[in-house]
PDB file of C-alpha atoms in Angstrom:
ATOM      1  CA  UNK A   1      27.456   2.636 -16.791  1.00 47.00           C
ATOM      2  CA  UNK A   2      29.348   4.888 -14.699  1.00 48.00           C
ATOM      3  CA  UNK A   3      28.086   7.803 -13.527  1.00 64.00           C
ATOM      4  CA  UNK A   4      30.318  11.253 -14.436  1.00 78.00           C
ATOM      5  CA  UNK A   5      28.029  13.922 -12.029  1.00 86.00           C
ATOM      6  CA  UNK A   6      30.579  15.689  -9.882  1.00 91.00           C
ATOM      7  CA  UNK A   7      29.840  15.184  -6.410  1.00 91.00           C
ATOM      8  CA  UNK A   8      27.517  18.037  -4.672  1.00 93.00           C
ATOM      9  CA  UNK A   9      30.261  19.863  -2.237  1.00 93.00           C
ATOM     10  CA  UNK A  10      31.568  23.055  -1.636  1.00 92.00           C
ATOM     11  CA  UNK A  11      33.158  25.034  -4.212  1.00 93.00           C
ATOM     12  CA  UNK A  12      31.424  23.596  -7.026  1.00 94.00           C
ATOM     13  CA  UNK A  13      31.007  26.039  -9.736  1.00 93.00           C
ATOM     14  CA  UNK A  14      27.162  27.253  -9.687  1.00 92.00           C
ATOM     15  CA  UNK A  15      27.190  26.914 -13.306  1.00 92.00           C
ATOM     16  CA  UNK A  16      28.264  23.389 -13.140  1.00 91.00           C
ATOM     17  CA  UNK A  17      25.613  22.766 -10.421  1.00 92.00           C
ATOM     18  CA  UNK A  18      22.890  24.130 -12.402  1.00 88.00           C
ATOM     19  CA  UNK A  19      24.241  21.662 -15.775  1.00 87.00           C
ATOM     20  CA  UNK A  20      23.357  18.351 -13.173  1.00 90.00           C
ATOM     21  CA  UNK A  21      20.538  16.635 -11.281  1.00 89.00           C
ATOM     22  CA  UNK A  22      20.508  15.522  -8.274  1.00 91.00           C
ATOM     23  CA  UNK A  23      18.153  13.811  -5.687  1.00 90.00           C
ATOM     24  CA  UNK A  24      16.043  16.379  -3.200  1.00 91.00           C
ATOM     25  CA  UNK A  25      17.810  13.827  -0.970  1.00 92.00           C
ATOM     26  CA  UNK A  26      21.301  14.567  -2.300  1.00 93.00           C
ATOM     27  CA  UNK A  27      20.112  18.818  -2.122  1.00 94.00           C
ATOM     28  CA  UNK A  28      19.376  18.148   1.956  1.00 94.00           C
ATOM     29  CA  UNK A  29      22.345  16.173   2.983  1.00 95.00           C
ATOM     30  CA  UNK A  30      24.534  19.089   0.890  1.00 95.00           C
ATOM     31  CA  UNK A  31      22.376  21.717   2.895  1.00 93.00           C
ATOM     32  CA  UNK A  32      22.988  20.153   6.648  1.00 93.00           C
ATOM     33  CA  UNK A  33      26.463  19.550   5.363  1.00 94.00           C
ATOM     34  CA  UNK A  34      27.150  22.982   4.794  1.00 93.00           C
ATOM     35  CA  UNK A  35      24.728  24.751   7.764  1.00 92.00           C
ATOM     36  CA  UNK A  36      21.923  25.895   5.002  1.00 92.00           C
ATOM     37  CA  UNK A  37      18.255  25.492   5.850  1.00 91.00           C
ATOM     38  CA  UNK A  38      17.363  22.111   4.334  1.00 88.00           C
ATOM     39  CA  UNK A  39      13.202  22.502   4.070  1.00 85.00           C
ATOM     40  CA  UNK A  40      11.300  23.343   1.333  1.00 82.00           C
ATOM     41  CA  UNK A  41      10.502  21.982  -2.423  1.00 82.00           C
ATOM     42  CA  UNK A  42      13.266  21.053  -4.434  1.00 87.00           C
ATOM     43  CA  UNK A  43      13.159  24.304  -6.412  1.00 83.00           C
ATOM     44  CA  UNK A  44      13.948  25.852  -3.207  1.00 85.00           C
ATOM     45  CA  UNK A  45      17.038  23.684  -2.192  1.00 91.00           C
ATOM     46  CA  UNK A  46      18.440  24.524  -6.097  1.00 91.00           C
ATOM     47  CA  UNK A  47      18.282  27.994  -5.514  1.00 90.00           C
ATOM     48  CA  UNK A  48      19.328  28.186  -2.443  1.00 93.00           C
ATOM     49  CA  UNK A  49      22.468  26.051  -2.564  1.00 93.00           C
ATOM     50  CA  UNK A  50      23.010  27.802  -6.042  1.00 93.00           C
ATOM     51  CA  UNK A  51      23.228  31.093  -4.216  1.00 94.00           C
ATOM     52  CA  UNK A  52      25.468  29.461  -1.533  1.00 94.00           C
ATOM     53  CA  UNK A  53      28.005  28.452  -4.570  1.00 95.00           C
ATOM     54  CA  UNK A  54      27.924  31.543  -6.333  1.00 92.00           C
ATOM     55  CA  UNK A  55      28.140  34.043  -2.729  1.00 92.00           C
ATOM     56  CA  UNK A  56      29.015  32.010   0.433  1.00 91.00           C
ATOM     57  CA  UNK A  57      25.597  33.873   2.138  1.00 90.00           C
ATOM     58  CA  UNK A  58      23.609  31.479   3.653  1.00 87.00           C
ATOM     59  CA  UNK A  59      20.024  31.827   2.819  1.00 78.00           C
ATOM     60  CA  UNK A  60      17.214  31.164   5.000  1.00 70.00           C
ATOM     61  CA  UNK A  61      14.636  29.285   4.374  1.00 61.00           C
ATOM     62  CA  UNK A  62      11.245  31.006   2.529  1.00 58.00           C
ATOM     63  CA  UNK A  63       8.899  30.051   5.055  1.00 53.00           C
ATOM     64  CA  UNK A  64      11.030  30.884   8.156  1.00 47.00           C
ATOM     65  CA  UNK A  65       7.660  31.823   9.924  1.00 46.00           C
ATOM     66  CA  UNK A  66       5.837  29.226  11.918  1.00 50.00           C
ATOM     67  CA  UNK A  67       3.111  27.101  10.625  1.00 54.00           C
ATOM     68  CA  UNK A  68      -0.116  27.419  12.430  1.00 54.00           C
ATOM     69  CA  UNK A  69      -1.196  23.656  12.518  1.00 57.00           C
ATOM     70  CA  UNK A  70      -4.869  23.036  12.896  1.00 61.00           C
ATOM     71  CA  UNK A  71      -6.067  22.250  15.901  1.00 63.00           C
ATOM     72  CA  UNK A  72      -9.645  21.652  15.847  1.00 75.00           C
ATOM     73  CA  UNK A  73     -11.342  18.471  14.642  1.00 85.00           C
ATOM     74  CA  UNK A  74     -12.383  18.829  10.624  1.00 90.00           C
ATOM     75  CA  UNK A  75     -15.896  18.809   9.907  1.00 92.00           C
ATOM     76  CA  UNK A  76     -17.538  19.030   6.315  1.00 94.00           C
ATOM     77  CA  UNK A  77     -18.689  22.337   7.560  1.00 94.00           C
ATOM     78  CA  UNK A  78     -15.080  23.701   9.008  1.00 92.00           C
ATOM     79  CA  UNK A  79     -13.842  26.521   6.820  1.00 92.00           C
ATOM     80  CA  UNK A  80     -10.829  26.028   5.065  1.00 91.00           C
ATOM     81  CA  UNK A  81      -7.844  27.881   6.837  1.00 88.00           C
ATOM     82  CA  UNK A  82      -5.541  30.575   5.317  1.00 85.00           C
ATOM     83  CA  UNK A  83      -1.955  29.536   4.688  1.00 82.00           C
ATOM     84  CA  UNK A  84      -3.283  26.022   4.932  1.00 85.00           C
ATOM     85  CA  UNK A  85      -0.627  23.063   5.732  1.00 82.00           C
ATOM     86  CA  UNK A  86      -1.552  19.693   4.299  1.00 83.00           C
ATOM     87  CA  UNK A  87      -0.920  17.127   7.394  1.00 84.00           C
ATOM     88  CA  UNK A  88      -2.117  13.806   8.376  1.00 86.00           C
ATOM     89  CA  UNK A  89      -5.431  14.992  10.203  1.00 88.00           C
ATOM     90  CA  UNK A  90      -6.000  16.762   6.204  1.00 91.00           C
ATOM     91  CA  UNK A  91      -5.249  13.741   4.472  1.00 90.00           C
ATOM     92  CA  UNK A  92      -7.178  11.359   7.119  1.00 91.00           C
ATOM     93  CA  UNK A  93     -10.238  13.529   6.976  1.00 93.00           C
ATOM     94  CA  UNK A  94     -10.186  13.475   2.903  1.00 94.00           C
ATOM     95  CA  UNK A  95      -9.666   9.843   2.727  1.00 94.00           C
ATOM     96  CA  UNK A  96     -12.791   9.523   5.794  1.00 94.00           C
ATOM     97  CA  UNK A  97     -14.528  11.220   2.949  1.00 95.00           C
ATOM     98  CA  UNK A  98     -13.478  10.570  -0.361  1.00 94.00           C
ATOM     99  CA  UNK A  99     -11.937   7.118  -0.191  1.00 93.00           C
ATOM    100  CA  UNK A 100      -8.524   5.476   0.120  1.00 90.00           C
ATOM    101  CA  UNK A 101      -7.763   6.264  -3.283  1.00 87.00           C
ATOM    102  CA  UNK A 102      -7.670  10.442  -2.255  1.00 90.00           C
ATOM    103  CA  UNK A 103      -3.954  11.801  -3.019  1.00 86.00           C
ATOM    104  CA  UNK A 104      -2.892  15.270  -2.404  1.00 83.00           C
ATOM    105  CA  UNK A 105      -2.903  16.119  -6.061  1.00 84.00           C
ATOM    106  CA  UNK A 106      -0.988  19.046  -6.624  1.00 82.00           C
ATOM    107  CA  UNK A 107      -4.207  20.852  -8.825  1.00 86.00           C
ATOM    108  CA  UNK A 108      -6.090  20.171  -5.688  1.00 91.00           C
ATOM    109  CA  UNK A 109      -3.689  21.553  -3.052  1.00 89.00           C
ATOM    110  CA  UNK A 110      -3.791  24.660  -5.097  1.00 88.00           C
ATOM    111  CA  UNK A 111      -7.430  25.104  -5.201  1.00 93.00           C
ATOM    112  CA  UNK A 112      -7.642  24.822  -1.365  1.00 92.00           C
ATOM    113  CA  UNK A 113      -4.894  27.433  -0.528  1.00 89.00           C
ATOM    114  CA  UNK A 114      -7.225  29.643  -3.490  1.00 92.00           C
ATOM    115  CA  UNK A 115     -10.207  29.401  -1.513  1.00 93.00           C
ATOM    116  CA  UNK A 116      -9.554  29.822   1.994  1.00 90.00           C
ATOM    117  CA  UNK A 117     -12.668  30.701   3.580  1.00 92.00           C
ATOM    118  CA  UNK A 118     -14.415  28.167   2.011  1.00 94.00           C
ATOM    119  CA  UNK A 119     -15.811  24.647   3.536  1.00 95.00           C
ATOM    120  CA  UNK A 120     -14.144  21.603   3.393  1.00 95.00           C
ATOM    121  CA  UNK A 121     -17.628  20.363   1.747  1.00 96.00           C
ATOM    122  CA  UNK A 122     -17.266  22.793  -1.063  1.00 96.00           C
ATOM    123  CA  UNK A 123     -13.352  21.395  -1.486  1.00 95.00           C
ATOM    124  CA  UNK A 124     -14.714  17.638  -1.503  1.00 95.00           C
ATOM    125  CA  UNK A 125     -17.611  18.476  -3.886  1.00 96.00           C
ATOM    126  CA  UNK A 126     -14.567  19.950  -5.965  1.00 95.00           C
ATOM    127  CA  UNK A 127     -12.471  17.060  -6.043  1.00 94.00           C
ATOM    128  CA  UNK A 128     -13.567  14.803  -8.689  1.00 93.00           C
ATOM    129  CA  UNK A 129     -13.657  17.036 -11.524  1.00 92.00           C
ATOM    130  CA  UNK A 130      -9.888  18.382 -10.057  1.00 89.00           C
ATOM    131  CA  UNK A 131      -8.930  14.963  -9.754  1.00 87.00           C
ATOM    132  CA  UNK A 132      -9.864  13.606 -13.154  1.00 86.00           C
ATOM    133  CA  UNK A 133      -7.885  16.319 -15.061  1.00 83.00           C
ATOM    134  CA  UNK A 134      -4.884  15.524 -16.836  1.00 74.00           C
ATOM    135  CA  UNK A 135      -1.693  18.072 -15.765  1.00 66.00           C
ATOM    136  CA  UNK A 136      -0.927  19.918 -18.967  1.00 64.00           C
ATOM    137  CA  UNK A 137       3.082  20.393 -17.410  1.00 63.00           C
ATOM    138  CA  UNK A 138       4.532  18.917 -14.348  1.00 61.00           C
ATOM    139  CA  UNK A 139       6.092  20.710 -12.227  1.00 62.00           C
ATOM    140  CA  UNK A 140       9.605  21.600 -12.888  1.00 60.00           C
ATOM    141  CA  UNK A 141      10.779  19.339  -9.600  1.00 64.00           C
ATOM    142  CA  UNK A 142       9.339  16.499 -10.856  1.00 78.00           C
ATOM    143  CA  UNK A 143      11.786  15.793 -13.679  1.00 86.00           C
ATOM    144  CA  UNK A 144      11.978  12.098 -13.143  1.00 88.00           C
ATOM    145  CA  UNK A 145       7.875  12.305 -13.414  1.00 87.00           C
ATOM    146  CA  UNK A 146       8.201  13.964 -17.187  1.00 86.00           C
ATOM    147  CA  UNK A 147      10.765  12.242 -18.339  1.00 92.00           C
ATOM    148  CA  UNK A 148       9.115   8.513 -17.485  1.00 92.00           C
ATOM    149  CA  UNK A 149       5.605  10.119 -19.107  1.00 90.00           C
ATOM    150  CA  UNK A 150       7.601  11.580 -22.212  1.00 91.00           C
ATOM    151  CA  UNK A 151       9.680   8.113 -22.642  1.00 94.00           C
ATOM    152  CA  UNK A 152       6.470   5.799 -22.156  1.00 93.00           C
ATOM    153  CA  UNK A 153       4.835   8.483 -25.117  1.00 93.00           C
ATOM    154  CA  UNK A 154       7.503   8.112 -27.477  1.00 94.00           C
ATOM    155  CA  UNK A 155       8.758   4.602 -27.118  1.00 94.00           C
ATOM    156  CA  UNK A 156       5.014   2.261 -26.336  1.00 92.00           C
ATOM    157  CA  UNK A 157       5.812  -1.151 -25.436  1.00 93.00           C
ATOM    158  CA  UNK A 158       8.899  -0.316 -24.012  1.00 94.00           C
ATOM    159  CA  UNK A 159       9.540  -1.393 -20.104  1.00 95.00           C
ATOM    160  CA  UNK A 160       9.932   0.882 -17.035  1.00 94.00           C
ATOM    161  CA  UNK A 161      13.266  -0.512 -16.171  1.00 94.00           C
ATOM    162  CA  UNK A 162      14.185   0.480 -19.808  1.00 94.00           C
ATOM    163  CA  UNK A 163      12.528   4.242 -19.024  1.00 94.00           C
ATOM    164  CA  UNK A 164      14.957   4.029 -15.820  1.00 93.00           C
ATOM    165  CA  UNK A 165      17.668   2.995 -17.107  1.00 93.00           C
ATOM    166  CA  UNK A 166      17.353   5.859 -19.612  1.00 94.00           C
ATOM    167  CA  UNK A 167      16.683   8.332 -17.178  1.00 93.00           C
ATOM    168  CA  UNK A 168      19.927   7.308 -15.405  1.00 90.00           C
ATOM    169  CA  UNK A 169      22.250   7.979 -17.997  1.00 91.00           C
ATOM    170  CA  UNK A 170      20.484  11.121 -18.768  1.00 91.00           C
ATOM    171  CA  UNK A 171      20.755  12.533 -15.529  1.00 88.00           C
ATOM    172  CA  UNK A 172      24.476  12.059 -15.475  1.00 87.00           C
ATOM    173  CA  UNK A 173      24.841  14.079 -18.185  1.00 88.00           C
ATOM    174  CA  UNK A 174      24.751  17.656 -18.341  1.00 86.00           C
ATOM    175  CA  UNK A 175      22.253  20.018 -19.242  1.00 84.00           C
ATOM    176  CA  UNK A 176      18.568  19.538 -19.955  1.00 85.00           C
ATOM    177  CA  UNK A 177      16.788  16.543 -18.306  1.00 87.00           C
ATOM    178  CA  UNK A 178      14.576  16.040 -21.126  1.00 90.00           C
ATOM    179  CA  UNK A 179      13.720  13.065 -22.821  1.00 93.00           C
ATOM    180  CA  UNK A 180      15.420  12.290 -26.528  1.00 93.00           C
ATOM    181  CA  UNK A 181      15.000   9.469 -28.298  1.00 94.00           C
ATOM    182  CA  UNK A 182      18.990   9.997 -28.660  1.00 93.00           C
ATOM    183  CA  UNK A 183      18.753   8.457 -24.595  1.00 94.00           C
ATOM    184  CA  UNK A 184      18.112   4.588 -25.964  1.00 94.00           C
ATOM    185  CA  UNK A 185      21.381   4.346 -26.583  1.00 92.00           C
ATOM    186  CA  UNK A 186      21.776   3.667 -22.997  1.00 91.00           C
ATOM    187  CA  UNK A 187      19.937   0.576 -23.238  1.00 91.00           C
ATOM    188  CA  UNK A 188      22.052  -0.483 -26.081  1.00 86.00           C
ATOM    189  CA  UNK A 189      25.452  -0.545 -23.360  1.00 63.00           C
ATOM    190  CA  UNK A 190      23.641  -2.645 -21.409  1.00 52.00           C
TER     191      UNK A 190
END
């Protein structure tokens, strides 16, 4: 299978842009390429290099101030900081306290930039019943993430190389990156 995306460059048409996916990977070499700031979620890099495309202007990045990292040594009792910024001392200290298994759910990193002000023991007493919930909709950069979970619901018993090989072919095509059981007939090429 061959793989018809135009290639990410200057003076692509923002409407053809916008009809493709590509890698947050892809988004940041495209961004150093062409001097735009290359941090931030993949939502970001979309609309930024989507602007680029359809004016020239070179946006800045949203968080052009600088992050205040923490400092200080985490203790159940530290207060949790405004404008937080998950880094390894966060992470290290959750795992210290909730296990290996801790992950920086995305439900839980909400909650803790919610409730600055609040102690770290409140956030770990918290974190089970955030952890154990089920996302109702993943977030719109995580396409490959939806797509897998709506394959694997429509097509049990079917492999993950199958649910790749799917998503391949569908992200080559343009428009919507949403699963149809149309997308098997990648598998039947094969």
């Amino acid at each position: 299978m061959t793989e018809n995306r135009p290639r990410l460059q200057a003076g692509l048409a923002p409407e053809v842009f916008s009809e493709y996916y590509y890698l947050k990977a892809e988004l940041q070499d495209f961004c150093q390429e062409q001097g735009l700031a290359k941090s931030g979620s993949k939502v970001d890099l979309n609309q930024r290099i989507t602007h680029y495309l359809r004016t020239g202007e070179r946006l800045a990045s949203k968080s052009s101030e600088k992050k205040v990292f923490r400092e200080e040594y985490l203790t159940l009792d530290s207060l949790i900081e405004q404008g937080i910024v998950f880094s390894e001392k966060h992470r290290a200290f959750f795992k210290s306290e909730l296990g290996d298994t801790f992950v920086f759910k995305v439900a839980f990193q909400n909650w803790l930039k919610e409730n600055a002000g609040k102690t770290y023991r409140e956030a770990i007493a918290i974190y089970p019943e955030i952890a154990a919930r089920k996302p109702k909709k993943i977030d719109s950069q995580f396409e490959y993430n939806t797509y897998i979970r709506d394959f694997f619901a429509d097509n049990r018993g079917r492999s993950l190389q199958e649910g790749i090989a799917c998503w391949k072919y569908k992200k080559a095509l343009p428009g919507s990156n949403k699963y149809h059981a149309q997308d098997l007939s990648a598998l039947e090429s094969d």
